[in-house]
Structures are given as structure tokens and as C-alpha cells.
CSV table of C-alpha atoms and ligand atoms in Angstrom, one decimal:
chain,number,residue,atom,x,y,z
A,1,MET,CA,-20.6,-4.0,0.7
A,2,THR,CA,-17.1,-4.6,-0.7
A,3,THR,CA,-14.0,-3.5,1.2
A,4,ILE,CA,-10.6,-2.0,0.5
A,5,ALA,CA,-7.9,-2.1,3.2
A,6,ILE,CA,-5.3,0.7,2.9
A,7,VAL,CA,-2.2,-0.3,4.8
A,8,GLY,CA,-0.4,3.0,5.3
A,9,ALA,CA,-3.3,5.3,5.4
A,10,GLY,CA,-2.2,8.9,5.9
A,11,PRO,CA,-3.3,12.3,4.7
A,12,GLY,CA,-1.7,12.0,1.2
A,13,LEU,CA,-2.1,9.1,-1.1
A,14,GLY,CA,-3.9,6.9,1.5
A,15,ALA,CA,-6.7,9.5,2.0
A,16,ALA,CA,-7.0,10.1,-1.8
A,17,VAL,CA,-7.3,6.3,-2.4
A,18,ALA,CA,-9.9,6.1,0.4
A,19,ARG,CA,-11.9,8.9,-1.2
A,20,ARG,CA,-11.7,7.3,-4.7
A,21,PHE,CA,-12.7,3.8,-3.7
A,22,GLY,CA,-15.2,5.1,-1.2
A,23,ALA,CA,-16.9,7.1,-3.9
A,24,GLU,CA,-17.1,3.9,-5.9
A,25,GLY,CA,-19.0,2.2,-3.1
A,26,PHE,CA,-16.2,0.5,-1.2
A,27,ALA,CA,-16.1,0.4,2.6
A,28,VAL,CA,-12.6,1.6,3.6
A,29,ALA,CA,-10.4,0.0,6.3
A,30,LEU,CA,-7.7,2.5,7.2
A,31,VAL,CA,-4.5,1.0,8.7
A,32,SER,CA,-1.5,2.9,10.2
A,33,ARG,CA,0.0,3.2,13.7
A,34,ASN,CA,-1.9,6.0,15.3
A,35,GLN,CA,-5.5,5.3,16.2
A,36,GLU,CA,-6.4,8.9,16.9
A,37,ARG,CA,-5.2,10.1,13.5
A,38,LEU,CA,-7.1,7.2,11.9
A,39,ASP,CA,-10.3,8.1,13.7
A,40,GLN,CA,-10.0,11.6,12.5
A,41,LEU,CA,-9.4,10.5,8.9
A,42,ALA,CA,-12.3,8.1,9.2
A,43,ALA,CA,-14.6,10.9,10.5
A,44,ASP,CA,-13.6,13.1,7.6
A,45,LEU,CA,-14.4,10.4,5.1
A,46,GLN,CA,-17.7,9.6,6.9
A,47,ALA,CA,-18.7,13.2,6.7
A,48,ASP,CA,-18.4,12.9,2.9
A,49,GLY,CA,-20.6,9.8,2.9
A,50,VAL,CA,-17.8,7.1,2.8
A,51,THR,CA,-18.0,4.1,5.2
A,52,ALA,CA,-14.6,4.1,6.8
A,53,ARG,CA,-13.0,2.8,10.0
A,54,GLY,CA,-9.5,3.0,11.4
A,55,TYR,CA,-7.5,0.0,12.7
A,56,ALA,CA,-4.2,0.8,14.3
A,57,ALA,CA,-1.3,-1.5,13.5
A,58,ASP,CA,2.4,-1.4,12.8
A,59,VAL,CA,3.4,-3.2,9.6
A,60,ARG,CA,6.6,-4.3,11.4
A,61,ASP,CA,4.6,-6.1,14.1
A,62,PRO,CA,2.9,-9.0,12.2
A,63,GLU,CA,0.5,-9.8,15.1
A,64,SER,CA,-0.9,-6.2,15.1
A,65,LEU,CA,-1.3,-6.3,11.3
A,66,VAL,CA,-3.0,-9.6,11.2
A,67,GLY,CA,-5.3,-8.4,14.1
A,68,ALA,CA,-6.2,-5.1,12.3
A,69,LEU,CA,-7.0,-6.8,8.9
A,70,GLY,CA,-9.0,-9.5,10.7
A,71,ARG,CA,-11.1,-7.0,12.6
A,72,ALA,CA,-11.6,-4.9,9.5
A,73,SER,CA,-13.0,-7.8,7.4
A,74,GLU,CA,-15.3,-8.9,10.3
A,75,GLU,CA,-16.7,-5.4,10.7
A,76,LEU,CA,-16.7,-4.0,7.2
A,77,GLY,CA,-16.8,-7.2,5.1
A,78,THR,CA,-14.4,-9.4,3.2
A,79,ILE,CA,-11.4,-7.4,1.9
A,80,GLU,CA,-11.6,-7.4,-1.9
A,81,VAL,CA,-8.8,-4.9,-2.4
A,82,LEU,CA,-5.6,-4.6,-0.4
A,83,GLU,CA,-3.3,-1.6,-1.0
A,84,TYR,CA,0.1,-1.7,0.7
A,85,SER,CA,1.6,1.8,0.9
A,86,PRO,CA,3.1,2.8,4.2
A,87,ILE,CA,5.5,5.7,3.9
A,88,PRO,CA,9.1,4.4,4.5
A,89,GLN,CA,11.0,5.6,7.6
A,90,ARG,CA,14.0,7.9,7.3
A,91,GLU,CA,16.5,5.2,8.2
A,92,PHE,CA,15.6,3.4,5.0
A,93,LEU,CA,16.5,6.4,2.9
A,94,ARG,CA,20.2,6.7,3.8
A,95,PRO,CA,23.0,6.4,1.2
A,96,VAL,CA,24.1,2.8,0.7
A,97,LEU,CA,27.5,3.2,2.5
A,98,GLU,CA,25.7,4.6,5.6
A,99,THR,CA,23.0,1.9,5.6
A,100,THR,CA,23.5,-0.5,8.6
A,101,VAL,CA,22.4,-4.1,9.2
A,102,ASP,CA,19.8,-2.7,11.6
A,103,ASP,CA,18.5,-0.3,8.9
A,104,LEU,CA,18.2,-3.1,6.5
A,105,THR,CA,16.5,-5.4,9.0
A,106,ALA,CA,13.9,-2.8,9.6
A,107,ALA,CA,13.5,-2.0,5.9
A,108,VAL,CA,13.0,-5.7,5.1
A,109,GLU,CA,10.4,-6.1,7.9
A,110,PHE,CA,8.6,-3.0,6.5
A,111,SER,CA,8.7,-3.8,2.8
A,112,VAL,CA,8.9,-7.6,2.6
A,113,LEU,CA,7.6,-9.3,5.7
A,114,GLY,CA,4.8,-6.7,6.1
A,115,PRO,CA,3.5,-7.4,2.6
A,116,VAL,CA,3.7,-11.2,3.1
A,117,THR,CA,1.8,-10.9,6.4
A,118,ALA,CA,-0.9,-8.7,4.9
A,119,VAL,CA,-1.3,-10.8,1.7
A,120,GLN,CA,-1.5,-14.1,3.7
A,121,GLN,CA,-4.2,-12.6,5.9
A,122,VAL,CA,-6.5,-11.3,3.1
A,123,LEU,CA,-6.0,-14.0,0.4
A,124,PRO,CA,-8.4,-16.6,1.8
A,125,GLY,CA,-11.2,-14.0,1.7
A,126,MET,CA,-10.3,-13.0,-1.9
A,127,ARG,CA,-10.4,-16.7,-2.8
A,128,SER,CA,-13.8,-17.1,-1.2
A,129,LEU,CA,-15.1,-14.1,-3.2
A,130,GLY,CA,-13.5,-15.5,-6.4
A,131,ARG,CA,-11.9,-12.1,-7.1
A,132,GLY,CA,-9.5,-9.6,-5.6
A,133,THR,CA,-6.8,-7.0,-6.2
A,134,VAL,CA,-3.5,-6.4,-4.4
A,135,LEU,CA,-1.8,-3.1,-5.1
A,136,PHE,CA,1.7,-2.3,-4.0
A,137,VAL,CA,3.0,1.3,-4.2
A,138,ASN,CA,6.7,2.1,-4.3
A,139,GLY,CA,9.0,5.0,-5.2
A,140,GLY,CA,11.4,4.9,-8.1
A,141,SER,CA,14.0,2.8,-6.2
A,142,GLY,CA,11.4,0.0,-6.4
A,143,ALA,CA,12.2,-0.2,-10.1
A,144,ARG,CA,15.8,0.9,-10.2
A,145,PRO,CA,18.1,0.7,-7.1
A,146,ASN,CA,19.4,4.1,-6.1
A,147,PRO,CA,22.5,4.3,-4.0
A,148,ALA,CA,21.2,7.5,-2.4
A,149,VAL,CA,18.5,5.4,-0.6
A,150,GLY,CA,20.1,2.1,0.3
A,151,GLY,CA,17.4,0.6,2.5
A,152,THR,CA,14.4,1.1,0.3
A,153,SER,CA,16.4,0.0,-2.8
A,154,VAL,CA,17.3,-3.3,-1.2
A,155,ALA,CA,13.9,-3.9,0.5
A,156,PHE,CA,11.8,-2.7,-2.5
A,157,ALA,CA,13.7,-5.2,-4.7
A,158,GLY,CA,12.4,-7.9,-2.4
A,159,GLU,CA,8.9,-6.5,-2.4
A,160,SER,CA,8.9,-6.2,-6.2
A,161,ALA,CA,10.1,-9.8,-6.6
A,162,TYR,CA,7.4,-11.0,-4.2
A,163,ALA,CA,4.7,-8.9,-5.8
A,164,GLY,CA,5.7,-10.1,-9.3
A,165,MET,CA,5.6,-13.7,-8.4
A,166,LEU,CA,2.2,-13.2,-6.7
A,167,HIS,CA,1.0,-11.6,-9.9
A,168,ASP,CA,1.9,-14.7,-12.0
A,169,VAL,CA,0.5,-17.3,-9.6
A,170,LEU,CA,-2.7,-15.4,-8.7
A,171,ALA,CA,-3.8,-14.2,-12.1
A,172,PRO,CA,-5.4,-17.6,-13.0
A,173,GLN,CA,-7.4,-17.4,-9.8
A,174,GLY,CA,-9.0,-14.1,-10.8
A,175,ILE,CA,-6.8,-12.1,-8.3
A,176,HIS,CA,-4.9,-9.2,-9.8
A,177,VAL,CA,-1.6,-8.0,-8.3
A,178,GLY,CA,-0.2,-4.7,-9.5
A,179,GLN,CA,2.6,-2.4,-8.5
A,180,LEU,CA,2.5,1.4,-9.0
A,181,ILE,CA,5.9,3.0,-9.2
A,182,ILE,CA,6.0,6.7,-8.3
A,183,PRO,CA,9.3,8.3,-9.4
A,184,GLY,CA,9.8,11.7,-7.6
A,185,ALA,CA,7.7,13.1,-4.8
A,186,ILE,CA,3.9,13.0,-4.3
A,187,GLN,CA,2.7,16.6,-4.5
A,188,ALA,CA,-0.7,18.2,-4.7
A,189,GLY,CA,-1.1,19.8,-8.1
A,190,ASP,CA,1.6,17.9,-9.8
A,191,PRO,CA,0.4,16.7,-13.2
A,192,THR,CA,1.3,13.0,-12.6
A,193,ASN,CA,2.1,12.7,-8.9
A,194,ASP,CA,-0.9,14.5,-7.4
A,195,PRO,CA,-2.6,12.2,-4.8
A,196,THR,CA,-5.9,12.3,-6.6
A,197,ALA,CA,-4.3,11.5,-9.9
A,198,LEU,CA,-2.4,8.6,-8.4
A,199,ALA,CA,-5.6,7.3,-6.7
A,200,ARG,CA,-7.3,7.4,-10.1
A,201,THR,CA,-4.4,5.4,-11.5
A,202,LEU,CA,-4.8,2.8,-8.7
A,203,TRP,CA,-8.5,2.6,-9.4
A,204,ASN,CA,-7.8,2.0,-13.1
A,205,MET,CA,-5.3,-0.7,-12.1
A,206,HIS,CA,-8.0,-2.4,-10.1
A,207,THR,CA,-10.7,-2.2,-12.7
A,208,THR,CA,-8.7,-3.0,-15.8
A,209,GLN,CA,-6.5,-5.7,-14.2
A,210,GLY,CA,-3.8,-4.8,-16.8
A,211,ASP,CA,0.0,-4.9,-16.6
A,212,PHE,CA,1.7,-5.8,-13.3
A,213,ARG,CA,3.8,-2.7,-13.2
A,214,VAL,CA,2.6,0.8,-13.9
A,215,PHE,CA,4.7,4.1,-13.7
A,216,SER,CA,3.1,7.4,-12.6
A,217,ARG,CA,5.7,9.1,-14.8
A,218,PRO,CA,8.8,7.9,-16.6
A,219,LEU,CA,11.7,7.1,-14.3
A,220,ASP,CA,14.0,9.6,-16.0
A,221,ALA,CA,11.5,12.4,-16.4
B,301,NAP,N1,5.5,10.8,-0.3
B,301,NAP,C1,6.2,10.7,-1.4
B,301,NAP,O1,6.8,11.7,-1.9
B,301,NAP,C2,6.3,9.4,-2.1
B,301,NAP,C3,7.1,9.3,-3.3
B,301,NAP,C4,7.2,8.1,-4.0
B,301,NAP,C5,6.4,7.0,-3.5
B,301,NAP,N2,5.7,7.1,-2.4
B,301,NAP,C6,4.9,6.0,-1.9
B,301,NAP,O2,3.6,6.4,-1.6
B,301,NAP,C7,3.1,5.7,-0.5
B,301,NAP,C8,2.8,6.7,0.7
B,301,NAP,O3,2.1,7.8,0.2
B,301,NAP,P1,2.1,9.2,1.0
B,301,NAP,O4,3.5,9.6,1.1
B,301,NAP,O5,1.1,10.1,0.4
B,301,NAP,O6,1.7,8.7,2.5
B,301,NAP,P2,0.3,8.8,3.2
B,301,NAP,O7,-0.8,8.0,2.6
B,301,NAP,O8,0.0,10.3,3.5
B,301,NAP,O9,0.7,8.2,4.6
B,301,NAP,C9,1.2,6.9,4.7
B,301,NAP,C10,1.1,6.5,6.2
B,301,NAP,O10,1.9,5.3,6.4
B,301,NAP,C11,1.9,5.2,7.8
B,301,NAP,N3,3.0,4.3,8.3
B,301,NAP,C12,4.3,4.6,8.3
B,301,NAP,N4,5.0,3.6,8.9
B,301,NAP,C13,4.1,2.7,9.2
B,301,NAP,C14,4.2,1.5,9.9
B,301,NAP,N5,5.4,1.0,10.4
B,301,NAP,N6,3.1,0.7,10.1
B,301,NAP,C15,1.9,1.2,9.7
B,301,NAP,N7,1.7,2.4,9.0
B,301,NAP,C16,2.8,3.1,8.8
B,301,NAP,C17,2.0,6.6,8.4
B,301,NAP,O11,1.1,6.8,9.5
B,301,NAP,P3,1.6,6.6,11.0
B,301,NAP,O12,2.9,7.3,11.2
B,301,NAP,O13,0.5,7.1,11.8
B,301,NAP,O14,1.8,5.1,11.2
B,301,NAP,C18,1.6,7.5,7.2
B,301,NAP,O15,0.6,8.4,7.6
B,301,NAP,C19,4.2,4.7,-0.1
B,301,NAP,O16,3.9,3.5,-0.8
B,301,NAP,C20,5.5,5.3,-0.6
B,301,NAP,O17,6.5,4.4,-0.9
B,301,NAP,C21,5.6,8.3,-1.6
């Protein structure tokens, strides 16, 4: 069985992506900080016939993230798809003039060091499979810095640069790297930003291996 690891697996987009990839035959490794919530989400998915397990880790604690992804690939199979989509903390969403060094340190740990840790952990497995997909998910400030949200604007810029470089160097190895930009809020029933619609977009990014960057809706809509 092939495996997707969803780093930042919560009730919104994470759950929708788990259902979508699970329906396509993927085993699903759910990663976020709270084991109890992960176990509940995994049980809900299992009730619908999806193989799913929760692995608690904090993306700002590299050791816990490496451990979670390592256990996931041992128990569920080599990770073919990595999605990196934890929901940013409130401190990363302050106006730029109120954003402190501590806020930025945390935001960079979250959006730059976390992705590097996760990618380095799963890449050897993807190489051994000869295929793989890495999907980054960001809000609109990942494409255009927004002074209302200083931390994510700075840290997402670093994440975007890292992801774009990965795209270029890994494409010849059969590993696709993509970034989904979601301007505005994720909301059930929204024509573009409904979790199920976004999960479909991420599935299409995985299967078509097209452009690096995909927008759920235009930035200025
Ligand atoms: N929600 C929006 O309106 C919106 C808008 C634009 C873009 N996005 C993007 O969409 C993705 C999130 O989707 P969603 O909002 O629907 O969230 P979700 O999939 O419902 O949940 C994301 C999960 O991330 C986990 N998380 C937060 N901090 C973490 C950490 N330090 N380490 C590990 N896990 C952590 C949280 O669980 P724990 O607290 O249990 O760890 C949370 O349940 C993110 O990439 C975000 O940038 C969201």
C-alpha cells in the first residue's frame, strides 16, 4: 500500500485530504500535536474504510517530527506523498510593526525548518520508490507579503523559496513538488475554498504533476 503523510492533520483541510487520498487507496499517516485528536480522526477515517493512523509531533520540534514520520513509514509503508499544511499560530499573524524577533523565530521554525526536516526525512523513501510528491499549502501571504500578517509573510517567503528550489532539482528524479496557495479563508460550502474542493485540487496536483504553484482562487478575488 502506498502512503500519504499529512503534517498538520486537523478537522478541516487535513481531514478532507485524508479522505480523498484514502479513497484512492492510500494509507494515511496523520501528524499533529495531539495524539487523542489524531486517534479520533483516524478512527473516523477507519470507519469509512480508510487505513489511517495518528502520529503526534510538533513541527517546531525536529526530533518529534522525524520520529513521527519514521514510525509512519515503518508501520504504513514508504511515504510517497508528503503534505505540509499545519495551521499557523496566532503570533505569526500579527501586523508587521507588532511582529517581534520571537514571533519570527517561531514562524521560521514552523514554516521553514519544519518543511526541511520533513522533506529530508521522506526523500530517501521517495527516491527508493522512484516517485513521490511533496505538497506545500499556504495562505495568500505565501504568494504576496501582507503587512497585516508579518510572521507568515516572512516565513512563507522562505518556505516558498525552499519549495520552488526543491521543485526544480527533484523534477528530473520523478519527484513532484507543488505549492497550493489559498487566498482567503477555508470554508465549507465555499465554491473554491471548501476543504473537499481543495483536497480535489491537491489530488490533481499529485496526479498531473503540473505547475509548481496553483491558486485555489485569484489573489485579488
Ligand atoms: N484555515 C484557513 O482559513 C486557511 C486559509 C488559507 C490557508 N490555509 C492553509 O491551510 C492549511 C491548514 O488547513 P486548515 O485550516 O483546514 O487546518 P486543519 O487541517 O483543520 O488543521 C491543521 C492542524 O495543524 C495542526 N498544527 C498546528 N500547529 C502545529 C504544530 N506546531 N505541529 C504540528 N501540527 C500543528 C493543528 O493540530 P494541533 O493543534 O492538534 O497540533 C491543526 O489541527 C495550512 O497550510 C494553512 O496555511 C488555511
